[in-house]
Short mmCIF file of C-alpha atoms in Angstrom, two decimals:
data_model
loop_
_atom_site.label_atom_id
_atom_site.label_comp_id
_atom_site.label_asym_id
_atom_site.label_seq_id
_atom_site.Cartn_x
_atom_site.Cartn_y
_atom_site.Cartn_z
CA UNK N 1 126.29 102.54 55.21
CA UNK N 2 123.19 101.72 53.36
CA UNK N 3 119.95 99.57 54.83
CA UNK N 4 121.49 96.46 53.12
CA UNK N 5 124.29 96.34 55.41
CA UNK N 6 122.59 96.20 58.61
CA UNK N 7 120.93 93.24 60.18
CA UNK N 8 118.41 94.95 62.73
CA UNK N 9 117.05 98.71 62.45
CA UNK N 10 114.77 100.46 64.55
CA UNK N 11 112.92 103.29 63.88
CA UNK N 12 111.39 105.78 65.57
CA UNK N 13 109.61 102.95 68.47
CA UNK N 14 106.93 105.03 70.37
CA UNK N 15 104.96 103.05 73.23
CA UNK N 16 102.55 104.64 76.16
CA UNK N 17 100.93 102.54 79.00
CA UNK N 18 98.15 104.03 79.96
CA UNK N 19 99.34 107.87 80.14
CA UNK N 20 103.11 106.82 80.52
CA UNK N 21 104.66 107.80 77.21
CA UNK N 22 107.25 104.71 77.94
CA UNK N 23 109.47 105.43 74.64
CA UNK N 24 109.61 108.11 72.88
CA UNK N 25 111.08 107.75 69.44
CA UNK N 26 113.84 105.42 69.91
CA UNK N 27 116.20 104.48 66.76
CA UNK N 28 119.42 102.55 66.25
CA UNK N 29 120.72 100.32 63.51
CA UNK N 30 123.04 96.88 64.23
CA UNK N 31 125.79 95.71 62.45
CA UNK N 32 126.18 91.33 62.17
CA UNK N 33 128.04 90.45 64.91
CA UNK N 34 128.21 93.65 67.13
CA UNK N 35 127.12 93.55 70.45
CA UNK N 36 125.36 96.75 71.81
CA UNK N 37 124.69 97.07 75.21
CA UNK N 38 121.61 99.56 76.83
CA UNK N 39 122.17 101.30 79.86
CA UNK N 40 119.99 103.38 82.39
CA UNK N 41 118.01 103.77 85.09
CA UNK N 42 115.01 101.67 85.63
CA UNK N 43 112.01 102.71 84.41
CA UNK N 44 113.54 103.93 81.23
CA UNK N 45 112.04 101.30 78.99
CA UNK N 46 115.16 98.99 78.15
CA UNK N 47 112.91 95.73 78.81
CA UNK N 48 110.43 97.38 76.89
CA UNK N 49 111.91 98.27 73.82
CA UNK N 50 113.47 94.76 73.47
CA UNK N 51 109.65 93.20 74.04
CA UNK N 52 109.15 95.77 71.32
CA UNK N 53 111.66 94.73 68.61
CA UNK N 54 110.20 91.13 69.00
CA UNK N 55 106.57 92.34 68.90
CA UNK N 56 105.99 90.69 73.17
CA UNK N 57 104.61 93.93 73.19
CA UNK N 58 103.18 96.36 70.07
CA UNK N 59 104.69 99.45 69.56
CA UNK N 60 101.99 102.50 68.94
CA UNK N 61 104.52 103.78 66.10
CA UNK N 62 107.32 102.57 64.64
CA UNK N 63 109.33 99.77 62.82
CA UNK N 64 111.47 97.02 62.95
CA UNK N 65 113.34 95.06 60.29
CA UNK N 66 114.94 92.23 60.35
CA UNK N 67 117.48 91.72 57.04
CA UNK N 68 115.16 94.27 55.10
CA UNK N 69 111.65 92.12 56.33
CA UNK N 70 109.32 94.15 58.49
CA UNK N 71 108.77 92.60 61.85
CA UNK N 72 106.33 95.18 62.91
CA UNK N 73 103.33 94.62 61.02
CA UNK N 74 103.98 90.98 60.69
CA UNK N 75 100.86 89.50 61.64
CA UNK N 76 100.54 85.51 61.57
CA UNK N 77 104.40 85.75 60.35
CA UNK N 78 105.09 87.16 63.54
CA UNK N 79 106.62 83.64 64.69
CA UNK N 80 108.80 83.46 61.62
CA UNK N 81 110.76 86.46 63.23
CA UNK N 82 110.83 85.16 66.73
CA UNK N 83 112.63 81.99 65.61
CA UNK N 84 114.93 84.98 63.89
CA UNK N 85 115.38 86.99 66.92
CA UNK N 86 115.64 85.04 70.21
CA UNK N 87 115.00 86.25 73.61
CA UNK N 88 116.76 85.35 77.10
CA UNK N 89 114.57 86.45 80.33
CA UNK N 90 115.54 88.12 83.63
CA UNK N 91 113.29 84.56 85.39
CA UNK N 92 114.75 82.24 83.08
CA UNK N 93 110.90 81.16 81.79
CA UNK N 94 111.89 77.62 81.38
CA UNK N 95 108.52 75.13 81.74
CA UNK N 96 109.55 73.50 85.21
CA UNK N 97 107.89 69.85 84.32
CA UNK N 98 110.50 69.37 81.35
CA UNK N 99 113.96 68.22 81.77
CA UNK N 100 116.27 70.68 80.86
CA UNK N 101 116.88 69.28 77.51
CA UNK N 102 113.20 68.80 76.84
CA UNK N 103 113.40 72.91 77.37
CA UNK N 104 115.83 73.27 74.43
CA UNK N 105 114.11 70.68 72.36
CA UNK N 106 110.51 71.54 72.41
CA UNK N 107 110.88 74.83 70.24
CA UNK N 108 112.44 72.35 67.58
CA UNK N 109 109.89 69.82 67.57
CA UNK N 110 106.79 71.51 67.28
CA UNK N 111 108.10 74.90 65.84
CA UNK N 112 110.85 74.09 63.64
CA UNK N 113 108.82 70.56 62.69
CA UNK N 114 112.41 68.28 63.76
CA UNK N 115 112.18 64.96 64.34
CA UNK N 116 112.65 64.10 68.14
CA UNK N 117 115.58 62.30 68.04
CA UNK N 118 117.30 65.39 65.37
CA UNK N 119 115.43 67.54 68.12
CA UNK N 120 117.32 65.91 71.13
CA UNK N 121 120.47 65.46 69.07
CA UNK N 122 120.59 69.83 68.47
CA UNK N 123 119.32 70.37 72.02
CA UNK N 124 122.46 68.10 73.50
CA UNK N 125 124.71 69.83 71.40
CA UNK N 126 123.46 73.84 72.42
CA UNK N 127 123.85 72.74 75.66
CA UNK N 128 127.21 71.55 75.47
CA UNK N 129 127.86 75.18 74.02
CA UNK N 130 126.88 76.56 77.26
CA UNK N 131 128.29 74.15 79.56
CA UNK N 132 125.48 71.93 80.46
CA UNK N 133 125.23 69.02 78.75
CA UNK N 134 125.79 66.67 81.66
CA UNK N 135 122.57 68.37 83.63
CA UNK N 136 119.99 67.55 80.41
CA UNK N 137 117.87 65.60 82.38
CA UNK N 138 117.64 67.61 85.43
CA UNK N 139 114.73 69.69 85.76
CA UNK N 140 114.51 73.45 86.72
CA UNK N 141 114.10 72.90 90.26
CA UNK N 142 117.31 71.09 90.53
CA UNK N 143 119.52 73.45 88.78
CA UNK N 144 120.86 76.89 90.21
CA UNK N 145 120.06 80.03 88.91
CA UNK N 146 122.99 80.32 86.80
CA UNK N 147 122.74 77.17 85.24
CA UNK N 148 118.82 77.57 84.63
CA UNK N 149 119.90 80.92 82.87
CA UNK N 150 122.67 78.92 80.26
CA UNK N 151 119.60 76.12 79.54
CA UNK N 152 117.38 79.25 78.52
CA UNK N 153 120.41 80.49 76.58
CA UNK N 154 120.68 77.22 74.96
CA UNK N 155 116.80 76.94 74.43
CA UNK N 156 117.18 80.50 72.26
CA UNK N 157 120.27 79.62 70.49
CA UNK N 158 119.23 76.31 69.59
CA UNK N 159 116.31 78.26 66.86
CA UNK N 160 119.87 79.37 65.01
CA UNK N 161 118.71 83.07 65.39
CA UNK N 162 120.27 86.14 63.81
CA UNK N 163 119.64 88.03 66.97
CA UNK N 164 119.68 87.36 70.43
CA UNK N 165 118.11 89.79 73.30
CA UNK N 166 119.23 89.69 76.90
CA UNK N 167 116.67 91.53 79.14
CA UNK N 168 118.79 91.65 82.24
CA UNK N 169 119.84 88.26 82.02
CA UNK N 170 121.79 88.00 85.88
CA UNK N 171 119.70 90.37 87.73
CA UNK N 172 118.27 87.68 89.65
CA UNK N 173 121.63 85.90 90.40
CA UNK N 174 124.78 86.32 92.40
CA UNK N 175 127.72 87.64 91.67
CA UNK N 176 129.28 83.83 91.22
CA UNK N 177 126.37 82.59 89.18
CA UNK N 178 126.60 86.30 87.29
CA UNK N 179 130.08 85.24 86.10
CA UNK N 180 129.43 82.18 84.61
CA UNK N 181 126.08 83.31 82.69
CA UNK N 182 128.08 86.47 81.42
CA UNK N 183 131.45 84.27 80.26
CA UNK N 184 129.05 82.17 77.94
CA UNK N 185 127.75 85.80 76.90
CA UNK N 186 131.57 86.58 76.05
CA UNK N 187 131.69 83.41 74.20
CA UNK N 188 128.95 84.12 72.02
CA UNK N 189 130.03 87.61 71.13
CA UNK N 190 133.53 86.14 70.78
CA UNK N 191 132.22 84.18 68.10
CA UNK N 192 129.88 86.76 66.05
CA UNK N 193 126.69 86.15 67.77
CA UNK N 194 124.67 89.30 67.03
CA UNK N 195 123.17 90.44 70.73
CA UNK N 196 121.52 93.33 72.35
CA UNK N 197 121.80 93.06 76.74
CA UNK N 198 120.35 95.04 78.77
CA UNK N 199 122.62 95.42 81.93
CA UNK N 200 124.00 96.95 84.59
CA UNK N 201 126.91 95.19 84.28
CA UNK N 202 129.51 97.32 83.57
CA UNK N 203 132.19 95.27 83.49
CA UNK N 204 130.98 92.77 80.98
CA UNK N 205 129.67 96.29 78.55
CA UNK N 206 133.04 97.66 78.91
CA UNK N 207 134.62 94.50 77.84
CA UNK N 208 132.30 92.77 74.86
CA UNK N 209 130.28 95.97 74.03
CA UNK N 210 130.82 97.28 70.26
CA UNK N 211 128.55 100.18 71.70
CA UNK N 212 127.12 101.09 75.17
CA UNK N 213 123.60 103.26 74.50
CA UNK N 214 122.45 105.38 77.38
CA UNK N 215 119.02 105.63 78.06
CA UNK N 216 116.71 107.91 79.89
CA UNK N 217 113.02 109.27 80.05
CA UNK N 218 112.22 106.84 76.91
CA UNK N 219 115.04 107.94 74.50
CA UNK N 220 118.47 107.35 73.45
CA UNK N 221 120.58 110.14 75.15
CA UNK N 222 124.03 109.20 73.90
CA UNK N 223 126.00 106.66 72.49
CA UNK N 224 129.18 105.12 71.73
CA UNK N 225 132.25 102.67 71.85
CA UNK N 226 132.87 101.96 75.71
CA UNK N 227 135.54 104.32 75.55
CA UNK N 228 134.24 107.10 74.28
CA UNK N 229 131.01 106.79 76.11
CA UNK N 230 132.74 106.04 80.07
CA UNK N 231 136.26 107.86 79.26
CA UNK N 232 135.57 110.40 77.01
CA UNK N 233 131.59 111.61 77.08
CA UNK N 234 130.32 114.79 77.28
CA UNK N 235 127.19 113.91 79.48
CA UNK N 236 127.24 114.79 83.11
CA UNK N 237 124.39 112.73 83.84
CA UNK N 238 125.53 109.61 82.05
CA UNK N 239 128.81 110.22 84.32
CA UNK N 240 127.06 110.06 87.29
CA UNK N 241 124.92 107.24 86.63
CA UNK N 242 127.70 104.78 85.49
CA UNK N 243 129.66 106.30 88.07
CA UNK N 244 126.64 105.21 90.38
CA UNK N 245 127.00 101.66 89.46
CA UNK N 246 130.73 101.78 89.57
CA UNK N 247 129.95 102.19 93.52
CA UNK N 248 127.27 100.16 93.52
CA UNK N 249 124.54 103.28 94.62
CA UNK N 250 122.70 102.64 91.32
#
């Protein structure tokens, strides 16, 4: 498949803190509309290469394009690519004075440039996407955690990205609130929304996953469909770890 034909590649992402050698040379290309799903134990650098590929944090080595446009490197343009490649928290990170539809609008207004009643008109409708249009004015405080979570999901898709990343996006919820935040994340993929999720859950990467990728010590140990990679893989230790979660000892 040549370079044309992939939306995202990453090549070769290095990044130390401190002494900690973090990643260490991680690649991958996606496909429009595929949803790939990494894997590990913590401490791997999952969260980290996904701050990476939207330049929250700076790689020591490596790149990342977007369509065939360097986002590495960018510079000023940097904000051009993170209206391209949205990003939905682990803590939500919605501002806790706004309504929840001033959340979703205030990207549009004074990134985008909308007009506030175009702004408010888009921000209504995202939210209706993910189920909460009828809590627009409530503010953060007010809302559980799952429904804060679907406002910050409508805050990123409401910038009409190519890309979304989910850094562990129902860690911080329970298992009801998980279920709702990861149907609209079915949803999406359901209807082409290119997305990379980190997760540990393995129910929702068996079931939307195009490909799972297993991480550990900074690289990409293996990779796959769900079916090769939990049925079929050769890896003893990616075995035991899924098998970890599987019983809930991860």
């Amino acid at each position: 498949m040549s370079d044309e034909e992939y939306i995202l590649r990453v090549e070769d992402i290095h990044k130390k803190y401190g002494n900690s050698e973090v990643l260490k040379g991680v690649s991958f290309n996606v496909k429009k509309g595929e949803t790939l799903v990494f894997i590990g134990p913590s401490g791997t650098g999952k969260s980290t290469l996904l701050r990476c590929i939207n330049q929250l944090t700076v790689p020591e080595q490596g790149n990342v394009y977007l369509r065939d446009e360097e986002v590495t490197n960018s510079g000023a343009g940097i904000n051009y690519f993170r209206q391209k490649i949205g990003m939905v928290f682990q803590n939500f990170c919605l501002f806790d004075h706004l309504s929840a539809v001033r959340n979703v609008e205030i990207a549009l207004i004074k990134v985008r440039g909308m007009k506030p009643e175009e702004a408010r008109e888009k921000a209504l409708y995202e939210l209706r996407q993910v189920g909460m249009e009828e809590w627009a004015e409530h503010y953060p405080a007010e809302l559980s955690g799952g429904q804060a979570q679907r406002v910050s999901i409508a805050r990123a898709l409401a910038m009409d990205p190519d890309v979304i990343l989910f850094d562990e996006p129902t860690s911080a919820l329970d298992p009801e609130l998980t279920r709702e935040v990861l149907e609209v994340m079915k949803k999406l993929a359901q209807a082409g929304m290119t997305m990379l999720v980190v997760t540990h859950e393995m129910g929702f990467a068996c079931n939307v996953a195009n490909r799972i990728l297993f991480m550990e010590n900074g690289k990409i140990v293996e990779e796959g469909s769900p079916t090769d990679l939990l049925e079929n893989n050769e890896s003893s230790r990616t075995r035991q770890f899924v098998g970890g979660l599987v019983m809930g000892e991860d």
